[in-house]
Amino acid sequence: MNQPNTYSQPNRPEHGPLFSKLQLPAPKAQVIFWSLLVLGVGADLWSKNAVFKWLGTRNHNQFPVIKGFVTLVMRENSGAAFSLFTGWTSVLIAVSIIALCVVVALFLLGNIRHKIAHIALALFAAGIIGNLYDRIFNNGFVRDFIDVVYWPGKHWPAFNVADAMLCVAVGLLLIGN
């Protein structure tokens, strides 16, 4: 009587349908995403440091780039876009971490095949990381330095490179769909 040896191979769990169809993005998509993310974060953090250091040596802490239209300024924002949720640092950090996880998961697991979407997700991630870094390492403040006059006497809220990347990402997703 030969009985099957049930101990010869360890029990291996069956993967459900989710993992059996999982396809990570193509290598080219990975290069685009991760390169843009690193370059975007680098550009944001470098620009904040450079502008704040340079403006700190100038009278009035500002410099007109295009007189009457674009000025470099030194502003710190403890809120989100348009200074919403000012002072809610812990909540904004938590929301940023969750948003970053969602964006990276969408890229890695979302089975997205469009180059524009890969670029948009990379810009989202870079923008989130740039402002998250500031919130964590700048006493809850995000450094903004670009001031734009959109109508005589009317200023758009000051922003930074991370904010610009977030806006471009939204635009790309709207155009791409």
CSV table of C-alpha atoms in Angstrom, one decimal:
chain,number,residue,atom,x,y,z
A,1,MET,CA,0.0,0.0,0.0
A,2,ASN,CA,1.5,3.2,-1.1
A,3,GLN,CA,0.1,6.2,0.4
A,4,PRO,CA,1.0,9.6,-1.0
A,5,ASN,CA,3.6,11.5,0.9
A,6,THR,CA,1.8,14.7,1.9
A,7,TYR,CA,4.9,16.1,3.6
A,8,SER,CA,7.3,16.1,0.7
A,9,GLN,CA,6.2,19.6,-0.6
A,10,PRO,CA,5.2,22.4,1.6
A,11,ASN,CA,1.7,23.7,1.2
A,12,ARG,CA,1.7,26.7,-1.0
A,13,PRO,CA,-1.2,29.1,-0.8
A,14,GLU,CA,-3.3,29.6,-3.9
A,15,HIS,CA,-3.2,33.2,-5.1
A,16,GLY,CA,-6.5,34.7,-5.7
A,17,PRO,CA,-7.7,36.3,-9.0
A,18,LEU,CA,-6.3,39.7,-8.0
A,19,PHE,CA,-2.6,38.5,-7.9
A,20,SER,CA,-2.8,36.1,-10.8
A,21,LYS,CA,-3.6,38.9,-13.1
A,22,LEU,CA,-1.3,41.5,-11.6
A,23,GLN,CA,1.0,43.1,-14.1
A,24,LEU,CA,3.5,45.8,-13.0
A,25,PRO,CA,4.1,48.7,-15.3
A,26,ALA,CA,6.5,48.1,-18.2
A,27,PRO,CA,10.1,49.0,-17.6
A,28,LYS,CA,9.9,52.1,-19.8
A,29,ALA,CA,6.9,53.3,-17.7
A,30,GLN,CA,8.8,52.6,-14.5
A,31,VAL,CA,11.8,54.7,-15.8
A,32,ILE,CA,9.5,57.6,-16.7
A,33,PHE,CA,7.6,57.5,-13.4
A,34,TRP,CA,10.6,57.1,-11.0
A,35,SER,CA,12.8,59.6,-13.0
A,36,LEU,CA,10.2,62.3,-13.0
A,37,LEU,CA,9.4,61.7,-9.4
A,38,VAL,CA,13.1,62.1,-8.3
A,39,LEU,CA,13.7,65.1,-10.6
A,40,GLY,CA,10.5,66.7,-9.5
A,41,VAL,CA,11.2,66.3,-5.8
A,42,GLY,CA,14.8,67.5,-6.4
A,43,ALA,CA,13.7,70.6,-8.4
A,44,ASP,CA,11.1,71.5,-5.7
A,45,LEU,CA,13.4,71.2,-2.7
A,46,TRP,CA,16.4,72.8,-4.4
A,47,SER,CA,14.2,75.8,-5.6
A,48,LYS,CA,12.8,76.3,-2.2
A,49,ASN,CA,16.2,76.3,-0.5
A,50,ALA,CA,17.9,78.4,-3.2
A,51,VAL,CA,15.2,81.1,-3.3
A,52,PHE,CA,14.7,81.3,0.4
A,53,LYS,CA,18.5,81.5,1.0
A,54,TRP,CA,18.9,84.2,-1.7
A,55,LEU,CA,15.9,86.2,-0.8
A,56,GLY,CA,17.0,86.2,2.9
A,57,THR,CA,19.9,88.4,1.9
A,58,ARG,CA,17.7,91.0,0.0
A,59,ASN,CA,15.8,94.0,1.3
A,60,HIS,CA,12.1,93.3,1.8
A,61,ASN,CA,12.7,89.5,1.1
A,62,GLN,CA,11.3,89.8,-2.5
A,63,PHE,CA,12.6,90.1,-6.1
A,64,PRO,CA,10.5,91.1,-9.1
A,65,VAL,CA,11.1,88.6,-12.0
A,66,ILE,CA,8.6,90.3,-14.3
A,67,LYS,CA,7.8,93.7,-12.8
A,68,GLY,CA,4.1,93.9,-11.9
A,69,PHE,CA,3.4,90.3,-12.8
A,70,VAL,CA,5.7,87.7,-11.2
A,71,THR,CA,7.7,88.2,-8.0
A,72,LEU,CA,9.8,85.9,-5.9
A,73,VAL,CA,8.7,86.1,-2.2
A,74,MET,CA,9.2,84.3,1.1
A,75,ARG,CA,6.0,82.9,2.4
A,76,GLU,CA,5.3,80.1,4.8
A,77,ASN,CA,1.9,78.4,4.6
A,78,SER,CA,0.7,76.1,7.5
A,79,GLY,CA,-2.4,75.1,5.5
A,80,ALA,CA,-3.1,73.4,2.2
A,81,ALA,CA,-4.0,75.0,-1.2
A,82,PHE,CA,-5.2,78.6,-0.7
A,83,SER,CA,-4.3,78.3,3.0
A,84,LEU,CA,-7.2,76.0,3.7
A,85,PHE,CA,-7.0,74.0,6.9
A,86,THR,CA,-4.4,76.3,8.3
A,87,GLY,CA,-2.8,74.9,11.5
A,88,TRP,CA,-4.0,71.3,10.8
A,89,THR,CA,-0.5,70.0,10.4
A,90,SER,CA,-1.0,66.5,11.7
A,91,VAL,CA,-4.1,66.0,9.5
A,92,LEU,CA,-2.3,67.4,6.4
A,93,ILE,CA,0.7,65.1,7.0
A,94,ALA,CA,-1.6,62.1,7.3
A,95,VAL,CA,-3.6,63.0,4.3
A,96,SER,CA,-0.4,63.6,2.3
A,97,ILE,CA,0.9,60.1,3.3
A,98,ILE,CA,-2.3,58.4,2.3
A,99,ALA,CA,-2.5,60.3,-1.0
A,100,LEU,CA,1.1,59.4,-1.8
A,101,CYS,CA,0.3,55.7,-1.1
A,102,VAL,CA,-2.7,55.8,-3.3
A,103,VAL,CA,-0.8,57.5,-6.2
A,104,VAL,CA,2.1,55.0,-6.0
A,105,ALA,CA,-0.4,52.0,-5.7
A,106,LEU,CA,-2.3,53.3,-8.7
A,107,PHE,CA,0.9,53.4,-10.7
A,108,LEU,CA,2.2,50.0,-9.6
A,109,LEU,CA,-1.1,48.1,-9.4
A,110,GLY,CA,-3.6,50.1,-11.5
A,111,ASN,CA,-2.8,48.5,-14.8
A,112,ILE,CA,-2.5,51.9,-16.4
A,113,ARG,CA,-1.1,51.9,-19.9
A,114,HIS,CA,-1.1,55.5,-20.9
A,115,LYS,CA,2.1,57.5,-20.9
A,116,ILE,CA,0.3,60.7,-19.9
A,117,ALA,CA,-1.2,59.0,-16.9
A,118,HIS,CA,2.3,57.8,-15.8
A,119,ILE,CA,3.6,61.3,-16.1
A,120,ALA,CA,0.7,62.8,-14.2
A,121,LEU,CA,1.0,60.2,-11.4
A,122,ALA,CA,4.8,60.9,-11.1
A,123,LEU,CA,4.1,64.7,-10.9
A,124,PHE,CA,1.4,64.0,-8.2
A,125,ALA,CA,3.8,61.9,-6.2
A,126,ALA,CA,6.7,64.5,-6.6
A,127,GLY,CA,4.4,67.4,-5.6
A,128,ILE,CA,3.1,65.5,-2.6
A,129,ILE,CA,6.6,64.5,-1.4
A,130,GLY,CA,8.0,68.1,-1.8
A,131,ASN,CA,5.3,69.7,0.3
A,132,LEU,CA,5.2,66.7,2.8
A,133,TYR,CA,9.0,67.2,3.3
A,134,ASP,CA,8.4,70.8,4.2
A,135,ARG,CA,5.6,70.1,6.6
A,136,ILE,CA,7.7,67.5,8.4
A,137,PHE,CA,11.0,69.3,8.5
A,138,ASN,CA,9.9,73.0,8.5
A,139,ASN,CA,7.8,73.1,11.6
A,140,GLY,CA,4.5,72.4,9.8
A,141,PHE,CA,5.0,75.1,7.2
A,142,VAL,CA,5.3,74.7,3.4
A,143,ARG,CA,7.6,77.3,1.8
A,144,ASP,CA,6.0,79.2,-1.1
A,145,PHE,CA,7.9,81.7,-3.2
A,146,ILE,CA,6.1,82.4,-6.5
A,147,ASP,CA,3.7,85.4,-6.4
A,148,VAL,CA,1.7,86.1,-9.5
A,149,VAL,CA,-0.5,89.1,-10.2
A,150,TYR,CA,-3.4,88.0,-12.4
A,151,TRP,CA,-5.3,91.3,-12.4
A,152,PRO,CA,-4.1,94.8,-11.2
A,153,GLY,CA,-3.9,94.6,-7.4
A,154,LYS,CA,-5.1,90.9,-7.4
A,155,HIS,CA,-2.5,88.3,-6.4
A,156,TRP,CA,-2.9,84.5,-6.8
A,157,PRO,CA,-1.9,82.8,-3.6
A,158,ALA,CA,1.9,82.2,-3.4
A,159,PHE,CA,2.9,78.8,-4.6
A,160,ASN,CA,6.0,76.6,-5.2
A,161,VAL,CA,7.3,74.1,-7.7
A,162,ALA,CA,5.5,71.2,-5.9
A,163,ASP,CA,2.2,73.1,-6.2
A,164,ALA,CA,2.8,73.7,-9.9
A,165,MET,CA,3.5,70.0,-10.4
A,166,LEU,CA,0.2,69.1,-8.7
A,167,CYS,CA,-1.7,71.5,-11.0
A,168,VAL,CA,0.1,70.2,-14.1
A,169,ALA,CA,-0.8,66.6,-13.1
A,170,VAL,CA,-4.5,67.5,-12.8
A,171,GLY,CA,-4.3,69.2,-16.2
A,172,LEU,CA,-2.7,66.2,-17.8
A,173,LEU,CA,-5.3,63.8,-16.4
A,174,LEU,CA,-8.1,66.1,-17.6
A,175,ILE,CA,-6.6,66.4,-21.1
A,176,GLY,CA,-5.7,62.7,-21.3
A,177,ASN,CA,-9.2,61.6,-20.6
